[in-house]
Coordinates of C-alpha atoms in Angstrom, one line a residue:
M236 CA 22.1 2.9 -13.9
R237 CA 24.3 4.1 -11.1
N238 CA 25.9 2.0 -8.3
G239 CA 24.8 -1.1 -10.1
R240 CA 21.1 -0.6 -9.5
P241 CA 18.5 0.4 -12.1
Y242 CA 16.8 3.8 -11.5
A243 CA 13.4 2.0 -11.3
I244 CA 14.5 0.1 -8.1
K245 CA 15.6 3.4 -6.5
I246 CA 12.2 5.1 -7.0
A247 CA 10.0 2.0 -6.2
P248 CA 9.6 3.0 -2.5
A249 CA 8.5 6.4 -3.5
A250 CA 6.0 4.8 -5.9
V251 CA 4.6 2.6 -3.1
I252 CA 4.2 5.6 -0.8
A253 CA 2.5 7.6 -3.6
F254 CA 0.1 4.8 -4.2
A255 CA -0.7 4.6 -0.5
A256 CA -1.3 8.3 -0.3
L257 CA -3.7 8.2 -3.3
A258 CA -5.5 5.2 -1.9
V259 CA -5.9 6.9 1.5
G260 CA -7.1 10.1 -0.1
Y261 CA -9.6 8.3 -2.3
G262 CA -10.9 6.3 0.7
L263 CA -11.3 9.5 2.8
G264 CA -13.2 11.1 0.0
E265 CA -15.5 8.1 -0.2
L266 CA -16.0 8.2 3.6
A267 CA -16.9 11.9 3.5
Q268 CA -19.4 11.2 0.7
L269 CA -21.0 8.4 2.6
G270 CA -21.2 10.5 5.7
E271 CA -23.1 13.2 3.8
Q272 CA -25.5 10.8 2.2
A273 CA -26.4 8.8 5.3
Q274 CA -25.9 10.3 8.7
L275 CA -25.3 7.0 10.6
G276 CA -23.6 7.0 14.0
E277 CA -20.0 5.8 13.8
R278 CA -18.0 5.6 10.6
D279 CA -15.6 2.8 9.7
V280 CA -11.9 3.8 10.1
Q281 CA -9.5 3.4 7.2
T282 CA -6.2 1.7 8.0
V283 CA -3.1 1.1 6.0
T284 CA -0.9 -1.8 7.0
Q285 CA 2.5 -3.0 5.7
E286 CA 3.9 -6.5 6.3
V287 CA 6.7 -8.7 4.9
R288 CA 5.4 -12.0 3.6
Q289 CA 7.9 -14.8 3.0
T290 CA 7.3 -18.0 0.9
G291 CA 10.4 -20.1 1.0
D292 CA 13.3 -17.7 0.3
V293 CA 11.1 -15.2 -1.6
K294 CA 10.1 -12.1 0.5
R295 CA 7.5 -9.5 -0.5
L296 CA 6.5 -6.2 1.0
C297 CA 2.7 -6.1 1.0
M298 CA 0.5 -3.0 1.7
T299 CA -3.2 -3.3 2.4
V300 CA -5.7 -0.4 2.7
K301 CA -8.9 -1.3 4.5
T302 CA -12.1 0.5 5.5
G303 CA -13.6 -1.4 8.3
E304 CA -13.3 -5.0 7.2
R305 CA -13.5 -4.2 3.5
I306 CA -10.2 -4.3 1.5
D307 CA -10.0 -1.2 -0.6
A308 CA -6.5 -1.8 -2.2
M309 CA -3.7 -4.3 -1.9
S310 CA -0.2 -4.2 -3.4
C311 CA 2.9 -6.5 -3.0
E312 CA 6.4 -5.8 -4.2
L313 CA 9.3 -8.3 -4.3
I314 CA 12.2 -7.6 -1.9
D315 CA 15.6 -7.9 -3.5
P316 CA 17.6 -10.3 -1.3
L317 CA 20.9 -8.5 -2.0
S318 CA 20.0 -4.9 -1.5
G319 CA 17.0 -5.2 0.7
G320 CA 15.0 -2.8 -1.5
V321 CA 11.8 -3.6 -3.5
K322 CA 11.9 -4.5 -7.1

């Protein structure tokens, strides 16, 4: 522990980014496979969104990966009110 914060809190943003990259990579692979199997006109676009959700005084950073209207992955992390980082 350095500067009063555990190591896990320092690497949490990197873990969230790595998860998003894996989810996007997996989704793109699935889209490519679907395109090869059925040559349909337009393909659904995959989107990654981040938003801060607040319930009372509790804030969460939520990430959602969607293909078209289908939710492929969703993850929420608590935001530390003192440091502003995710837990």
